[in-house]
PDB file of C-alpha atoms in Angstrom:
ATOM      1  CA  MET K   1       9.410  -8.982  29.195  1.00 91.00           C
ATOM      2  CA  GLU K   2       6.207 -10.202  27.528  1.00 94.00           C
ATOM      3  CA  ILE K   3       4.552  -6.800  28.026  1.00 96.00           C
ATOM      4  CA  PHE K   4       7.509  -5.122  26.340  1.00 97.00           C
ATOM      5  CA  LEU K   5       7.221  -7.516  23.368  1.00 97.00           C
ATOM      6  CA  TRP K   6       3.485  -6.783  23.068  1.00 97.00           C
ATOM      7  CA  ILE K   7       4.267  -3.056  23.059  1.00 97.00           C
ATOM      8  CA  ILE K   8       6.639  -3.685  20.157  1.00 98.00           C
ATOM      9  CA  VAL K   9       3.941  -5.662  18.284  1.00 98.00           C
ATOM     10  CA  VAL K  10       1.415  -2.843  18.727  1.00 98.00           C
ATOM     11  CA  ALA K  11       4.046  -0.252  17.725  1.00 98.00           C
ATOM     12  CA  LEU K  12       4.803  -2.237  14.554  1.00 98.00           C
ATOM     13  CA  PHE K  13       1.097  -2.277  13.713  1.00 98.00           C
ATOM     14  CA  ALA K  14       0.800   1.481  14.327  1.00 97.00           C
ATOM     15  CA  LEU K  15       3.867   2.169  12.180  1.00 97.00           C
ATOM     16  CA  SER K  16       2.419   0.016   9.409  1.00 96.00           C
ATOM     17  CA  ILE K  17      -0.685   2.218   9.315  1.00 95.00           C
ATOM     18  CA  ALA K  18       1.525   5.322   9.314  1.00 93.00           C
ATOM     19  CA  GLY K  19       3.441   3.777   6.407  1.00 90.00           C
ATOM     20  CA  ILE K  20       0.371   4.186   4.201  1.00 86.00           C
ATOM     21  CA  PHE K  21       0.803   7.940   4.403  1.00 80.00           C
ATOM     22  CA  MET K  22       4.594   7.982   4.729  1.00 78.00           C
ATOM     23  CA  PRO K  23       5.870   5.743   1.925  1.00 72.00           C
ATOM     24  CA  VAL K  24       9.374   5.548   3.399  1.00 75.00           C
ATOM     25  CA  LEU K  25       7.947   3.149   6.017  1.00 83.00           C
ATOM     26  CA  PRO K  26       7.457  -0.389   4.664  1.00 89.00           C
ATOM     27  CA  ASP K  27       3.878  -0.879   5.850  1.00 91.00           C
ATOM     28  CA  THR K  28       3.377  -4.535   4.939  1.00 93.00           C
ATOM     29  CA  ILE K  29       6.776  -5.558   6.263  1.00 95.00           C
ATOM     30  CA  LEU K  30       6.037  -3.854   9.586  1.00 97.00           C
ATOM     31  CA  LEU K  31       2.746  -5.752   9.859  1.00 97.00           C
ATOM     32  CA  TRP K  32       4.507  -9.031   9.191  1.00 98.00           C
ATOM     33  CA  GLY K  33       7.152  -8.111  11.765  1.00 98.00           C
ATOM     34  CA  GLY K  34       4.413  -7.934  14.398  1.00 98.00           C
ATOM     35  CA  PHE K  35       2.918 -11.248  13.285  1.00 98.00           C
ATOM     36  CA  LEU K  36       6.284 -13.004  13.284  1.00 97.00           C
ATOM     37  CA  LEU K  37       7.335 -11.517  16.620  1.00 97.00           C
ATOM     38  CA  TYR K  38       4.199 -12.912  18.224  1.00 97.00           C
ATOM     39  CA  HIS K  39       4.387 -16.293  16.505  1.00 96.00           C
ATOM     40  CA  PHE K  40       8.056 -17.033  17.164  1.00 95.00           C
ATOM     41  CA  VAL K  41       8.811 -15.120  20.372  1.00 96.00           C
ATOM     42  CA  ILE K  42       5.660 -14.427  22.402  1.00 96.00           C
ATOM     43  CA  ALA K  43       3.470 -17.484  21.699  1.00 95.00           C
ATOM     44  CA  GLU K  44       4.131 -20.758  23.435  1.00 92.00           C
ATOM     45  CA  PRO K  45       5.935 -23.270  21.200  1.00 89.00           C
ATOM     46  CA  GLY K  46       3.390 -25.017  19.001  1.00 86.00           C
ATOM     47  CA  ALA K  47       0.615 -22.590  19.964  1.00 89.00           C
ATOM     48  CA  GLY K  48       1.252 -19.811  17.448  1.00 91.00           C
ATOM     49  CA  LEU K  49      -0.962 -18.607  14.656  1.00 95.00           C
ATOM     50  CA  PRO K  50      -2.790 -21.206  12.513  1.00 95.00           C
ATOM     51  CA  ALA K  51      -1.915 -21.959   8.885  1.00 95.00           C
ATOM     52  CA  SER K  52      -5.180 -20.379   7.702  1.00 97.00           C
ATOM     53  CA  PHE K  53      -4.027 -17.082   9.210  1.00 97.00           C
ATOM     54  CA  TRP K  54      -0.736 -17.192   7.303  1.00 97.00           C
ATOM     55  CA  TRP K  55      -2.445 -18.017   3.999  1.00 98.00           C
ATOM     56  CA  GLY K  56      -4.936 -15.203   4.546  1.00 97.00           C
ATOM     57  CA  MET K  57      -2.154 -12.755   5.353  1.00 98.00           C
ATOM     58  CA  ALA K  58      -0.269 -13.778   2.214  1.00 97.00           C
ATOM     59  CA  VAL K  59      -3.315 -13.038   0.052  1.00 96.00           C
ATOM     60  CA  LEU K  60      -4.055  -9.735   1.799  1.00 96.00           C
ATOM     61  CA  SER K  61      -0.384  -8.722   1.537  1.00 95.00           C
ATOM     62  CA  ILE K  62      -0.462  -9.236  -2.211  1.00 93.00           C
ATOM     63  CA  LEU K  63      -3.579  -7.061  -2.340  1.00 92.00           C
ATOM     64  CA  LEU K  64      -1.775  -4.394  -0.293  1.00 89.00           C
ATOM     65  CA  TYR K  65       1.098  -4.307  -2.756  1.00 84.00           C
ATOM     66  CA  GLY K  66      -1.270  -4.154  -5.693  1.00 85.00           C
ATOM     67  CA  ALA K  67      -3.562  -1.500  -4.191  1.00 83.00           C
ATOM     68  CA  ASP K  68      -1.414   1.456  -5.267  1.00 75.00           C
ATOM     69  CA  LEU K  69      -0.920   0.238  -8.790  1.00 77.00           C
ATOM     70  CA  LEU K  70      -4.432  -1.000  -9.463  1.00 83.00           C
ATOM     71  CA  THR K  71      -6.348   1.950  -8.017  1.00 85.00           C
ATOM     72  CA  ASN K  72      -4.047   4.442  -9.720  1.00 78.00           C
ATOM     73  CA  MET K  73      -4.429   2.753 -13.085  1.00 81.00           C
ATOM     74  CA  TYR K  74      -8.209   2.510 -12.636  1.00 86.00           C
ATOM     75  CA  PHE K  75      -8.697   6.197 -11.799  1.00 89.00           C
ATOM     76  CA  VAL K  76      -6.394   7.424 -14.571  1.00 85.00           C
ATOM     77  CA  LYS K  77      -8.533   5.455 -17.017  1.00 85.00           C
ATOM     78  CA  LYS K  78     -11.770   6.681 -15.377  1.00 90.00           C
ATOM     79  CA  TYR K  79     -10.619  10.305 -15.710  1.00 91.00           C
ATOM     80  CA  GLY K  80     -10.002   9.911 -19.435  1.00 90.00           C
ATOM     81  CA  GLY K  81      -6.409   8.715 -19.540  1.00 90.00           C
ATOM     82  CA  SER K  82      -5.176   6.288 -22.162  1.00 91.00           C
ATOM     83  CA  LYS K  83      -3.802   2.801 -21.619  1.00 89.00           C
ATOM     84  CA  TRP K  84      -0.303   4.275 -21.808  1.00 92.00           C
ATOM     85  CA  SER K  85      -1.186   6.827 -19.137  1.00 91.00           C
ATOM     86  CA  SER K  86      -2.254   4.009 -16.830  1.00 88.00           C
ATOM     87  CA  VAL K  87       1.130   2.386 -17.388  1.00 89.00           C
ATOM     88  CA  ALA K  88       2.852   5.750 -16.806  1.00 91.00           C
ATOM     89  CA  ALA K  89       0.956   6.116 -13.508  1.00 88.00           C
ATOM     90  CA  ALA K  90       2.165   2.694 -12.363  1.00 84.00           C
ATOM     91  CA  VAL K  91       5.746   3.503 -13.370  1.00 89.00           C
ATOM     92  CA  GLY K  92       5.438   6.869 -11.618  1.00 89.00           C
ATOM     93  CA  ILE K  93       4.367   5.235  -8.362  1.00 83.00           C
ATOM     94  CA  PHE K  94       7.248   2.779  -8.498  1.00 83.00           C
ATOM     95  CA  LEU K  95       9.870   5.401  -9.360  1.00 89.00           C
ATOM     96  CA  GLY K  96       8.364   7.982  -7.023  1.00 86.00           C
ATOM     97  CA  ILE K  97       8.939   5.743  -4.027  1.00 80.00           C
ATOM     98  CA  PHE K  98      12.675   5.742  -4.674  1.00 83.00           C
ATOM     99  CA  LEU K  99      13.396   9.045  -6.420  1.00 86.00           C
ATOM    100  CA  PHE K 100      11.406  11.564  -4.375  1.00 82.00           C
ATOM    101  CA  PRO K 101      10.205  10.047  -1.109  1.00 75.00           C
ATOM    102  CA  PRO K 102       7.725  10.625   0.397  1.00 72.00           C
ATOM    103  CA  PHE K 103       5.942  12.862  -2.134  1.00 81.00           C
ATOM    104  CA  GLY K 104       7.161  11.130  -5.286  1.00 86.00           C
ATOM    105  CA  MET K 105       4.210   8.748  -5.198  1.00 82.00           C
ATOM    106  CA  LEU K 106       1.901  11.742  -5.651  1.00 86.00           C
ATOM    107  CA  ILE K 107       3.915  13.986  -7.942  1.00 92.00           C
ATOM    108  CA  LEU K 108       5.645  11.631 -10.369  1.00 92.00           C
ATOM    109  CA  PRO K 109       2.540   9.695 -11.503  1.00 91.00           C
ATOM    110  CA  PHE K 110       0.723  12.995 -12.089  1.00 94.00           C
ATOM    111  CA  VAL K 111       3.589  14.434 -14.120  1.00 95.00           C
ATOM    112  CA  LEU K 112       4.114  11.267 -16.167  1.00 95.00           C
ATOM    113  CA  VAL K 113       0.406  10.909 -16.949  1.00 94.00           C
ATOM    114  CA  VAL K 114       0.163  14.530 -18.077  1.00 95.00           C
ATOM    115  CA  LEU K 115       3.299  14.163 -20.236  1.00 95.00           C
ATOM    116  CA  VAL K 116       2.070  10.945 -21.863  1.00 95.00           C
ATOM    117  CA  GLU K 117      -1.310  12.483 -22.619  1.00 94.00           C
ATOM    118  CA  LEU K 118       0.238  15.672 -24.019  1.00 95.00           C
ATOM    119  CA  LEU K 119       3.186  14.269 -25.942  1.00 94.00           C
ATOM    120  CA  ALA K 120       2.305  10.704 -26.922  1.00 92.00           C
ATOM    121  CA  GLN K 121      -1.495  10.902 -27.121  1.00 91.00           C
ATOM    122  CA  LYS K 122      -1.627  14.517 -28.438  1.00 93.00           C
ATOM    123  CA  GLN K 123      -4.439  15.423 -26.048  1.00 93.00           C
ATOM    124  CA  PRO K 124      -5.319  18.996 -25.086  1.00 95.00           C
ATOM    125  CA  ILE K 125      -3.868  20.275 -21.809  1.00 94.00           C
ATOM    126  CA  GLU K 126      -7.267  20.148 -20.065  1.00 95.00           C
ATOM    127  CA  LYS K 127      -7.734  16.455 -20.815  1.00 93.00           C
ATOM    128  CA  ALA K 128      -4.117  15.666 -19.895  1.00 94.00           C
ATOM    129  CA  VAL K 129      -4.420  17.431 -16.532  1.00 95.00           C
ATOM    130  CA  LYS K 130      -7.759  15.704 -15.879  1.00 94.00           C
ATOM    131  CA  ALA K 131      -6.112  12.312 -16.452  1.00 93.00           C
ATOM    132  CA  GLY K 132      -3.223  13.388 -14.201  1.00 93.00           C
ATOM    133  CA  PHE K 133      -5.744  14.370 -11.554  1.00 93.00           C
ATOM    134  CA  GLY K 134      -7.057  10.809 -11.813  1.00 91.00           C
ATOM    135  CA  SER K 135      -3.659   9.595 -10.626  1.00 87.00           C
ATOM    136  CA  LEU K 136      -3.987  11.759  -7.496  1.00 88.00           C
ATOM    137  CA  ILE K 137      -7.489  10.430  -6.828  1.00 92.00           C
ATOM    138  CA  GLY K 138      -6.093   6.940  -7.364  1.00 88.00           C
ATOM    139  CA  PHE K 139      -3.428   7.471  -4.727  1.00 83.00           C
ATOM    140  CA  LEU K 140      -5.998   8.676  -2.212  1.00 87.00           C
ATOM    141  CA  GLY K 141      -8.298   5.787  -3.115  1.00 89.00           C
ATOM    142  CA  SER K 142      -5.479   3.321  -2.601  1.00 88.00           C
ATOM    143  CA  ALA K 143      -4.783   4.820   0.824  1.00 88.00           C
ATOM    144  CA  VAL K 144      -8.379   4.093   1.838  1.00 91.00           C
ATOM    145  CA  VAL K 145      -8.145   0.534   0.489  1.00 91.00           C
ATOM    146  CA  LYS K 146      -4.851  -0.030   2.292  1.00 93.00           C
ATOM    147  CA  VAL K 147      -6.212   1.248   5.615  1.00 95.00           C
ATOM    148  CA  VAL K 148      -9.175  -1.121   5.332  1.00 95.00           C
ATOM    149  CA  LEU K 149      -6.909  -4.061   4.417  1.00 96.00           C
ATOM    150  CA  GLN K 150      -4.419  -3.385   7.195  1.00 97.00           C
ATOM    151  CA  VAL K 151      -7.079  -2.913   9.842  1.00 97.00           C
ATOM    152  CA  THR K 152      -8.646  -6.180   8.653  1.00 97.00           C
ATOM    153  CA  MET K 153      -5.281  -7.923   8.972  1.00 98.00           C
ATOM    154  CA  ILE K 154      -4.730  -6.553  12.480  1.00 98.00           C
ATOM    155  CA  ILE K 155      -8.221  -7.538  13.622  1.00 98.00           C
ATOM    156  CA  TRP K 156      -7.747 -11.017  12.132  1.00 98.00           C
ATOM    157  CA  PHE K 157      -4.475 -11.290  14.035  1.00 98.00           C
ATOM    158  CA  PHE K 158      -6.161 -10.612  17.370  1.00 97.00           C
ATOM    159  CA  ILE K 159      -9.034 -12.978  16.554  1.00 96.00           C
ATOM    160  CA  ALA K 160      -6.553 -15.742  15.622  1.00 95.00           C
ATOM    161  CA  LEU K 161      -4.692 -15.529  18.941  1.00 91.00           C
TER     162      LEU K 161
END
């Protein structure tokens, strides 16, 4: 039975990594599912994961949630977008998750950034598209950050055992 539970833990970790590229999978929640399964079901009573692990996971989980928003906003700004375009990128990520999964997180921020730059900021099409391209680079950058964070969390889990 314990081997079966460990297979589930590893599967949850693998699905969490897949969730970075398939936004319909709740990557952070899957990671926590593996942690909780070990702590409350597999580990001997009183011998689970230490408090420092849980505090570290809480901080890293907040960073995971912020990775999409922060990297997208940063790259929109870096590629010449306005403050309002950065906000539009963040709104696009949030709405894209729900309105057009799984590709909404790529398409909607791009479209909203281009529209804000064209309509509200009165920028030429070239500059608007460049800022929109920044939102795509931001998404890819956030994927790299999220992979690093999740792998760190998984390694920390196995070290904390």
